[in-house]
Amino acid sequence: GAVVSQHPSRVICKSGTSVKIECRSLDFQATTMFWYRQFPKQSLMLMATSNEGSKATYEQGVEKDKFLINHASLTLSTLTVTSAHPEDSSFYICSADSGLNTEAFFGQGTRLTVV
Amino acid sequence: GEDVEQSLFLSVREGDSSVINCTYTDSSSTYLYWYKQEPGAGLQLLTYIFSNMDMKQDQRLTVLLNKKDKHLSLRIADTQTGDSAIYFCAESSSGTYKYIFGTGTRLKVLA
């Protein structure tokens, strides 16, 4: 199946700093990528839909100025958590679709810890 | 909005069958999926079913879909300790790969 690579897998940052997470489709082009967030022992919640070449579409309650999404190419979307706080500590996971399959392909996830 | 519910916990003995249930509200769901998540890890797609199907079997896994009741189940035959994980159902609507995930069921397999 298609491969989606997410980097880094783990990151620890200080409160107030920004962190960038990358999501790459390695062997296919993805016009759309999705970013999810998973708090400990909870389900995955869709944060935003990342559209190549246009602005991301954010779900209700997700601050677009805090979670900056850039989808500059057909194989890369980035999520930047700006001015991170401990409550932003979570598991962030992306998915991408080629438009040709029945399912989206998920990255391995990034565990963000803000101290 | 759409809602996908699962029971939180299930405990079974090794060798028994496990049945994990899921209910959803979105009648426009096209595909329904089952994912497995082990501690600290990402998602592993187990199987999926198209909304016009009633059943799908894949080795130890059997998916049943009752579209009228909006009920989906995953049966794992001969459950093993390696099956211990959290299982998520998810649904998507036609033309989109945007997933709505269920609340997750933590399966514990007792040796």
PDB file of C-alpha atoms in Angstrom:
ATOM      1  CA  GLY A   1       0.000   0.000   0.000  1.00  0.00           C
ATOM      2  CA  ALA A   2       0.917   3.656  -0.189  1.00  0.00           C
ATOM      3  CA  VAL A   3       3.251   5.077   2.432  1.00  0.00           C
ATOM      4  CA  VAL A   4       2.791   8.225   4.448  1.00  0.00           C
ATOM      5  CA  SER A   5       5.748   9.340   6.510  1.00  0.00           C
ATOM      6  CA  GLN A   6       5.403  11.653   9.473  1.00  0.00           C
ATOM      7  CA  HIS A   7       8.297  13.429  11.143  1.00  0.00           C
ATOM      8  CA  PRO A   8       9.282  13.691  13.906  1.00  0.00           C
ATOM      9  CA  SER A   9       7.799  10.721  15.709  1.00  0.00           C
ATOM     10  CA  ARG A  10       8.416  12.322  19.089  1.00  0.00           C
ATOM     11  CA  VAL A  11       9.198  15.877  20.092  1.00  0.00           C
ATOM     12  CA  ILE A  12       9.574  17.634  23.403  1.00  0.00           C
ATOM     13  CA  CYS A  13       9.516  21.401  23.397  1.00  0.00           C
ATOM     14  CA  LYS A  14       9.444  24.223  25.880  1.00  0.00           C
ATOM     15  CA  SER A  15       6.294  26.156  26.557  1.00  0.00           C
ATOM     16  CA  GLY A  16       6.026  29.172  24.262  1.00  0.00           C
ATOM     17  CA  THR A  17       8.017  27.719  21.391  1.00  0.00           C
ATOM     18  CA  SER A  18       6.703  26.504  18.042  1.00  0.00           C
ATOM     19  CA  VAL A  19       6.916  22.996  16.644  1.00  0.00           C
ATOM     20  CA  LYS A  20       6.594  21.891  13.040  1.00  0.00           C
ATOM     21  CA  ILE A  21       5.361  18.424  12.095  1.00  0.00           C
ATOM     22  CA  GLU A  22       5.759  17.119   8.565  1.00  0.00           C
ATOM     23  CA  CYS A  23       3.529  14.702   6.705  1.00  0.00           C
ATOM     24  CA  ARG A  24       4.827  13.288   3.429  1.00  0.00           C
ATOM     25  CA  SER A  25       3.265  10.953   0.913  1.00  0.00           C
ATOM     26  CA  LEU A  26       6.228   8.945  -0.310  1.00  0.00           C
ATOM     27  CA  ASP A  27       4.973   7.177  -3.389  1.00  0.00           C
ATOM     28  CA  PHE A  28       1.868   9.036  -4.437  1.00  0.00           C
ATOM     29  CA  GLN A  29       0.564  12.545  -4.822  1.00  0.00           C
ATOM     30  CA  ALA A  30      -1.982  13.751  -2.311  1.00  0.00           C
ATOM     31  CA  THR A  31      -4.155  16.715  -3.119  1.00  0.00           C
ATOM     32  CA  THR A  32      -5.750  16.394   0.287  1.00  0.00           C
ATOM     33  CA  MET A  33      -4.250  15.554   3.637  1.00  0.00           C
ATOM     34  CA  PHE A  34      -5.922  15.477   7.022  1.00  0.00           C
ATOM     35  CA  TRP A  35      -4.621  16.275  10.478  1.00  0.00           C
ATOM     36  CA  TYR A  36      -5.994  14.536  13.560  1.00  0.00           C
ATOM     37  CA  ARG A  37      -5.313  14.922  17.236  1.00  0.00           C
ATOM     38  CA  GLN A  38      -5.566  12.252  19.907  1.00  0.00           C
ATOM     39  CA  PHE A  39      -5.496  13.030  23.609  1.00  0.00           C
ATOM     40  CA  PRO A  40      -4.438  10.211  25.951  1.00  0.00           C
ATOM     41  CA  LYS A  41      -6.997   7.415  26.106  1.00  0.00           C
ATOM     42  CA  GLN A  42      -9.310   9.258  23.739  1.00  0.00           C
ATOM     43  CA  SER A  43     -10.327   8.970  20.145  1.00  0.00           C
ATOM     44  CA  LEU A  44      -8.894  10.757  17.139  1.00  0.00           C
ATOM     45  CA  MET A  45     -10.475  14.087  16.351  1.00  0.00           C
ATOM     46  CA  LEU A  46     -10.178  15.712  12.962  1.00  0.00           C
ATOM     47  CA  MET A  47      -8.490  19.088  13.248  1.00  0.00           C
ATOM     48  CA  ALA A  48      -8.316  20.259   9.669  1.00  0.00           C
ATOM     49  CA  THR A  49      -8.288  19.339   6.022  1.00  0.00           C
ATOM     50  CA  SER A  50      -5.149  20.412   4.217  1.00  0.00           C
ATOM     51  CA  ASN A  51      -5.650  21.293   0.559  1.00  0.00           C
ATOM     52  CA  GLU A  52      -2.711  21.569  -1.799  1.00  0.00           C
ATOM     53  CA  GLY A  53      -2.303  25.111  -3.019  1.00  0.00           C
ATOM     54  CA  SER A  54      -5.096  26.598  -0.945  1.00  0.00           C
ATOM     55  CA  LYS A  55      -6.036  27.372   2.619  1.00  0.00           C
ATOM     56  CA  ALA A  56      -6.743  24.599   5.054  1.00  0.00           C
ATOM     57  CA  THR A  57     -10.259  23.965   6.258  1.00  0.00           C
ATOM     58  CA  TYR A  58     -10.432  23.849  10.038  1.00  0.00           C
ATOM     59  CA  GLU A  59     -12.967  21.979  12.124  1.00  0.00           C
ATOM     60  CA  GLN A  60     -15.089  23.861  14.578  1.00  0.00           C
ATOM     61  CA  GLY A  61     -13.197  24.780  17.725  1.00  0.00           C
ATOM     62  CA  VAL A  62      -9.726  24.451  16.216  1.00  0.00           C
ATOM     63  CA  GLU A  63      -7.739  27.695  16.265  1.00  0.00           C
ATOM     64  CA  LYS A  64      -6.280  28.289  12.830  1.00  0.00           C
ATOM     65  CA  ASP A  65      -3.773  30.830  14.123  1.00  0.00           C
ATOM     66  CA  LYS A  66      -2.440  28.343  16.620  1.00  0.00           C
ATOM     67  CA  PHE A  67      -2.303  25.336  14.327  1.00  0.00           C
ATOM     68  CA  LEU A  68      -0.817  26.566  11.075  1.00  0.00           C
ATOM     69  CA  ILE A  69      -1.145  24.221   8.134  1.00  0.00           C
ATOM     70  CA  ASN A  70       0.790  24.527   4.915  1.00  0.00           C
ATOM     71  CA  HIS A  71       0.325  22.209   1.948  1.00  0.00           C
ATOM     72  CA  ALA A  72       2.754  23.660  -0.550  1.00  0.00           C
ATOM     73  CA  SER A  73       3.270  20.563  -2.671  1.00  0.00           C
ATOM     74  CA  LEU A  74       1.397  17.408  -3.609  1.00  0.00           C
ATOM     75  CA  THR A  75       3.558  15.331  -1.293  1.00  0.00           C
ATOM     76  CA  LEU A  76       4.011  17.490   1.783  1.00  0.00           C
ATOM     77  CA  SER A  77       1.787  19.057   4.395  1.00  0.00           C
ATOM     78  CA  THR A  78       3.089  20.655   7.565  1.00  0.00           C
ATOM     79  CA  LEU A  79       1.380  21.399  10.847  1.00  0.00           C
ATOM     80  CA  THR A  80       2.987  24.047  13.033  1.00  0.00           C
ATOM     81  CA  VAL A  81       1.877  24.314  16.632  1.00  0.00           C
ATOM     82  CA  THR A  82       2.638  27.918  17.522  1.00  0.00           C
ATOM     83  CA  SER A  83       3.351  29.148  21.029  1.00  0.00           C
ATOM     84  CA  ALA A  84       2.861  25.662  22.384  1.00  0.00           C
ATOM     85  CA  HIS A  85       1.496  25.116  25.864  1.00  0.00           C
ATOM     86  CA  PRO A  86       1.316  21.972  27.995  1.00  0.00           C
ATOM     87  CA  GLU A  87      -2.335  21.500  27.041  1.00  0.00           C
ATOM     88  CA  ASP A  88      -1.203  21.106  23.415  1.00  0.00           C
ATOM     89  CA  SER A  89       0.622  17.931  24.406  1.00  0.00           C
ATOM     90  CA  SER A  90      -1.016  15.233  22.343  1.00  0.00           C
ATOM     91  CA  PHE A  91      -0.578  12.636  19.611  1.00  0.00           C
ATOM     92  CA  TYR A  92      -0.888  14.244  16.181  1.00  0.00           C
ATOM     93  CA  ILE A  93      -1.467  12.049  13.167  1.00  0.00           C
ATOM     94  CA  CYS A  94      -1.911  12.843   9.500  1.00  0.00           C
ATOM     95  CA  SER A  95      -3.521  10.982   6.659  1.00  0.00           C
ATOM     96  CA  ALA A  96      -3.361  11.387   2.902  1.00  0.00           C
ATOM     97  CA  ASP A  97      -5.326  10.091  -0.015  1.00  0.00           C
ATOM     98  CA  SER A  98      -4.423   9.548  -3.626  1.00  0.00           C
ATOM     99  CA  GLY A  99      -8.006   9.624  -4.749  1.00  0.00           C
ATOM    100  CA  LEU A 100      -7.578   6.149  -6.187  1.00  0.00           C
ATOM    101  CA  ASN A 101      -8.063   3.952  -3.153  1.00  0.00           C
ATOM    102  CA  THR A 102     -10.843   3.060  -0.793  1.00  0.00           C
ATOM    103  CA  GLU A 103      -8.944   4.274   2.225  1.00  0.00           C
ATOM    104  CA  ALA A 104      -6.710   7.089   3.327  1.00  0.00           C
ATOM    105  CA  PHE A 105      -3.191   6.257   4.461  1.00  0.00           C
ATOM    106  CA  PHE A 106      -2.014   7.297   7.890  1.00  0.00           C
ATOM    107  CA  GLY A 107       1.345   8.477   9.090  1.00  0.00           C
ATOM    108  CA  GLN A 108       2.948   6.948  12.150  1.00  0.00           C
ATOM    109  CA  GLY A 109       1.948   9.882  14.318  1.00  0.00           C
ATOM    110  CA  THR A 110       3.891  12.469  16.312  1.00  0.00           C
ATOM    111  CA  ARG A 111       3.832  12.549  20.074  1.00  0.00           C
ATOM    112  CA  LEU A 112       4.237  16.147  21.197  1.00  0.00           C
ATOM    113  CA  THR A 113       5.108  16.908  24.794  1.00  0.00           C
ATOM    114  CA  VAL A 114       5.226  20.536  25.878  1.00  0.00           C
ATOM    115  CA  VAL A 115       7.086  21.167  29.124  1.00  0.00           C
TER     116      VAL A 115
ATOM    117  CA  GLY B   1     -22.958  16.383  13.549  1.00  0.00           C
ATOM    118  CA  GLU B   2     -21.935  12.839  12.913  1.00  0.00           C
ATOM    119  CA  ASP B   3     -21.412  10.612  15.901  1.00  0.00           C
ATOM    120  CA  VAL B   4     -19.725   7.216  16.162  1.00  0.00           C
ATOM    121  CA  GLU B   5     -20.013   5.279  19.409  1.00  0.00           C
ATOM    122  CA  GLN B   6     -18.305   2.186  20.758  1.00  0.00           C
ATOM    123  CA  SER B   7     -18.248   0.408  24.073  1.00  0.00           C
ATOM    124  CA  LEU B   8     -15.093   1.322  25.974  1.00  0.00           C
ATOM    125  CA  PHE B   9     -13.796  -2.039  27.154  1.00  0.00           C
ATOM    126  CA  LEU B  10     -13.913  -5.698  26.233  1.00  0.00           C
ATOM    127  CA  SER B  11     -12.150  -8.532  27.964  1.00  0.00           C
ATOM    128  CA  VAL B  12     -11.962 -12.045  26.521  1.00  0.00           C
ATOM    129  CA  ARG B  13      -9.993 -15.228  27.129  1.00  0.00           C
ATOM    130  CA  GLU B  14      -7.372 -16.363  24.661  1.00  0.00           C
ATOM    131  CA  GLY B  15      -8.907 -18.601  22.027  1.00  0.00           C
ATOM    132  CA  ASP B  16     -12.404 -17.154  22.403  1.00  0.00           C
ATOM    133  CA  SER B  17     -14.069 -14.892  19.861  1.00  0.00           C
ATOM    134  CA  SER B  18     -14.243 -11.140  20.399  1.00  0.00           C
ATOM    135  CA  VAL B  19     -17.042  -8.980  19.090  1.00  0.00           C
ATOM    136  CA  ILE B  20     -16.547  -5.236  19.043  1.00  0.00           C
ATOM    137  CA  ASN B  21     -19.576  -3.106  18.258  1.00  0.00           C
ATOM    138  CA  CYS B  22     -19.961   0.326  16.722  1.00  0.00           C
ATOM    139  CA  THR B  23     -22.962   2.526  16.020  1.00  0.00           C
ATOM    140  CA  TYR B  24     -22.968   5.570  13.786  1.00  0.00           C
ATOM    141  CA  THR B  25     -25.425   8.260  12.870  1.00  0.00           C
ATOM    142  CA  ASP B  26     -24.400   9.451   9.416  1.00  0.00           C
ATOM    143  CA  SER B  27     -26.681   7.781   6.891  1.00  0.00           C
ATOM    144  CA  SER B  28     -24.482   8.982   4.029  1.00  0.00           C
ATOM    145  CA  SER B  29     -21.541   6.880   5.196  1.00  0.00           C
ATOM    146  CA  THR B  30     -20.008   5.136   2.242  1.00  0.00           C
ATOM    147  CA  TYR B  31     -17.136   3.223   3.769  1.00  0.00           C
ATOM    148  CA  LEU B  32     -16.756   1.924   7.284  1.00  0.00           C
ATOM    149  CA  TYR B  33     -13.365   0.933   8.619  1.00  0.00           C
ATOM    150  CA  TRP B  34     -11.792  -0.899  11.503  1.00  0.00           C
ATOM    151  CA  TYR B  35      -8.403   0.221  12.790  1.00  0.00           C
ATOM    152  CA  LYS B  36      -6.149  -1.232  15.460  1.00  0.00           C
ATOM    153  CA  GLN B  37      -3.926   0.910  17.646  1.00  0.00           C
ATOM    154  CA  GLU B  38      -1.323  -0.599  19.921  1.00  0.00           C
ATOM    155  CA  PRO B  39       0.076   1.397  22.872  1.00  0.00           C
ATOM    156  CA  GLY B  40       2.110   4.372  21.719  1.00  0.00           C
ATOM    157  CA  ALA B  41       1.711   3.448  18.071  1.00  0.00           C
ATOM    158  CA  GLY B  42      -0.125   4.696  15.009  1.00  0.00           C
ATOM    159  CA  LEU B  43      -3.128   3.193  13.272  1.00  0.00           C
ATOM    160  CA  GLN B  44      -3.217  -0.122  11.476  1.00  0.00           C
ATOM    161  CA  LEU B  45      -6.026  -0.659   8.999  1.00  0.00           C
ATOM    162  CA  LEU B  46      -7.596  -4.053   9.656  1.00  0.00           C
ATOM    163  CA  THR B  47     -10.444  -4.112   7.212  1.00  0.00           C
ATOM    164  CA  TYR B  48     -13.197  -2.029   5.700  1.00  0.00           C
ATOM    165  CA  ILE B  49     -16.655  -2.558   4.284  1.00  0.00           C
ATOM    166  CA  PHE B  50     -18.578  -0.709   1.642  1.00  0.00           C
ATOM    167  CA  SER B  51     -21.985   0.467   2.726  1.00  0.00           C
ATOM    168  CA  ASN B  52     -23.861  -1.723   0.253  1.00  0.00           C
ATOM    169  CA  MET B  53     -22.402  -4.875   1.784  1.00  0.00           C
ATOM    170  CA  ASP B  54     -23.753  -6.824   4.747  1.00  0.00           C
ATOM    171  CA  MET B  55     -20.732  -8.856   5.599  1.00  0.00           C
ATOM    172  CA  LYS B  56     -17.061  -9.160   4.848  1.00  0.00           C
ATOM    173  CA  GLN B  57     -14.707 -11.883   6.016  1.00  0.00           C
ATOM    174  CA  ASP B  58     -10.951 -11.670   6.009  1.00  0.00           C
ATOM    175  CA  GLN B  59      -9.171 -14.582   7.715  1.00  0.00           C
ATOM    176  CA  ARG B  60      -9.941 -14.263  11.457  1.00  0.00           C
ATOM    177  CA  LEU B  61     -11.904 -11.065  10.971  1.00  0.00           C
ATOM    178  CA  THR B  62     -15.602 -10.829  10.140  1.00  0.00           C
ATOM    179  CA  VAL B  63     -17.335  -7.501   9.683  1.00  0.00           C
ATOM    180  CA  LEU B  64     -21.109  -7.279   9.866  1.00  0.00           C
ATOM    181  CA  LEU B  65     -23.009  -4.193   8.783  1.00  0.00           C
ATOM    182  CA  ASN B  66     -26.640  -3.488   9.570  1.00  0.00           C
ATOM    183  CA  LYS B  67     -27.283  -0.350   7.592  1.00  0.00           C
ATOM    184  CA  LYS B  68     -30.864  -0.005   8.766  1.00  0.00           C
ATOM    185  CA  ASP B  69     -29.778   0.131  12.397  1.00  0.00           C
ATOM    186  CA  LYS B  70     -26.468   1.873  11.563  1.00  0.00           C
ATOM    187  CA  HIS B  71     -24.624  -0.845  13.434  1.00  0.00           C
ATOM    188  CA  LEU B  72     -21.219  -2.241  12.592  1.00  0.00           C
ATOM    189  CA  SER B  73     -19.405  -5.069  14.311  1.00  0.00           C
ATOM    190  CA  LEU B  74     -15.985  -6.667  14.139  1.00  0.00           C
ATOM    191  CA  ARG B  75     -15.620 -10.288  15.157  1.00  0.00           C
ATOM    192  CA  ILE B  76     -12.142 -11.634  15.832  1.00  0.00           C
ATOM    193  CA  ALA B  77     -12.027 -15.417  15.870  1.00  0.00           C
ATOM    194  CA  ASP B  78      -9.537 -17.312  18.049  1.00  0.00           C
ATOM    195  CA  THR B  79      -8.437 -14.145  19.815  1.00  0.00           C
ATOM    196  CA  GLN B  80      -4.761 -14.057  20.760  1.00  0.00           C
ATOM    197  CA  THR B  81      -2.847 -12.005  23.323  1.00  0.00           C
ATOM    198  CA  GLY B  82      -1.326 -10.070  20.427  1.00  0.00           C
ATOM    199  CA  ASP B  83      -4.806  -8.821  19.602  1.00  0.00           C
ATOM    200  CA  SER B  84      -4.849  -6.754  22.800  1.00  0.00           C
ATOM    201  CA  ALA B  85      -5.108  -3.148  21.609  1.00  0.00           C
ATOM    202  CA  ILE B  86      -7.582  -0.346  21.048  1.00  0.00           C
ATOM    203  CA  TYR B  87      -9.922  -0.827  18.127  1.00  0.00           C
ATOM    204  CA  PHE B  88     -11.483   2.124  16.349  1.00  0.00           C
ATOM    205  CA  CYS B  89     -14.285   2.074  13.859  1.00  0.00           C
ATOM    206  CA  ALA B  90     -14.411   4.975  11.436  1.00  0.00           C
ATOM    207  CA  GLU B  91     -16.722   6.149   8.734  1.00  0.00           C
ATOM    208  CA  SER B  92     -16.343   8.337   5.709  1.00  0.00           C
ATOM    209  CA  SER B  93     -18.813   9.704   3.216  1.00  0.00           C
ATOM    210  CA  SER B  94     -18.689   9.397  -0.548  1.00  0.00           C
ATOM    211  CA  GLY B  95     -16.098  11.580  -2.197  1.00  0.00           C
ATOM    212  CA  THR B  96     -14.149  12.339   0.942  1.00  0.00           C
ATOM    213  CA  TYR B  97     -11.405  10.679   2.926  1.00  0.00           C
ATOM    214  CA  LYS B  98     -12.324  12.678   5.997  1.00  0.00           C
ATOM    215  CA  TYR B  99     -12.852  10.145   8.755  1.00  0.00           C
ATOM    216  CA  ILE B 100     -15.073  10.293  11.800  1.00  0.00           C
ATOM    217  CA  PHE B 101     -13.620   7.936  14.363  1.00  0.00           C
ATOM    218  CA  GLY B 102     -15.454   6.045  17.045  1.00  0.00           C
ATOM    219  CA  THR B 103     -14.615   6.397  20.693  1.00  0.00           C
ATOM    220  CA  GLY B 104     -12.441   3.287  20.630  1.00  0.00           C
ATOM    221  CA  THR B 105     -12.760  -0.095  22.367  1.00  0.00           C
ATOM    222  CA  ARG B 106      -9.916  -1.354  24.508  1.00  0.00           C
ATOM    223  CA  LEU B 107      -9.639  -5.111  24.021  1.00  0.00           C
ATOM    224  CA  LYS B 108      -7.834  -7.087  26.676  1.00  0.00           C
ATOM    225  CA  VAL B 109      -7.062 -10.712  25.983  1.00  0.00           C
ATOM    226  CA  LEU B 110      -6.465 -12.873  29.032  1.00  0.00           C
ATOM    227  CA  ALA B 111      -4.082 -15.801  28.725  1.00  0.00           C
TER     228      ALA B 111
END
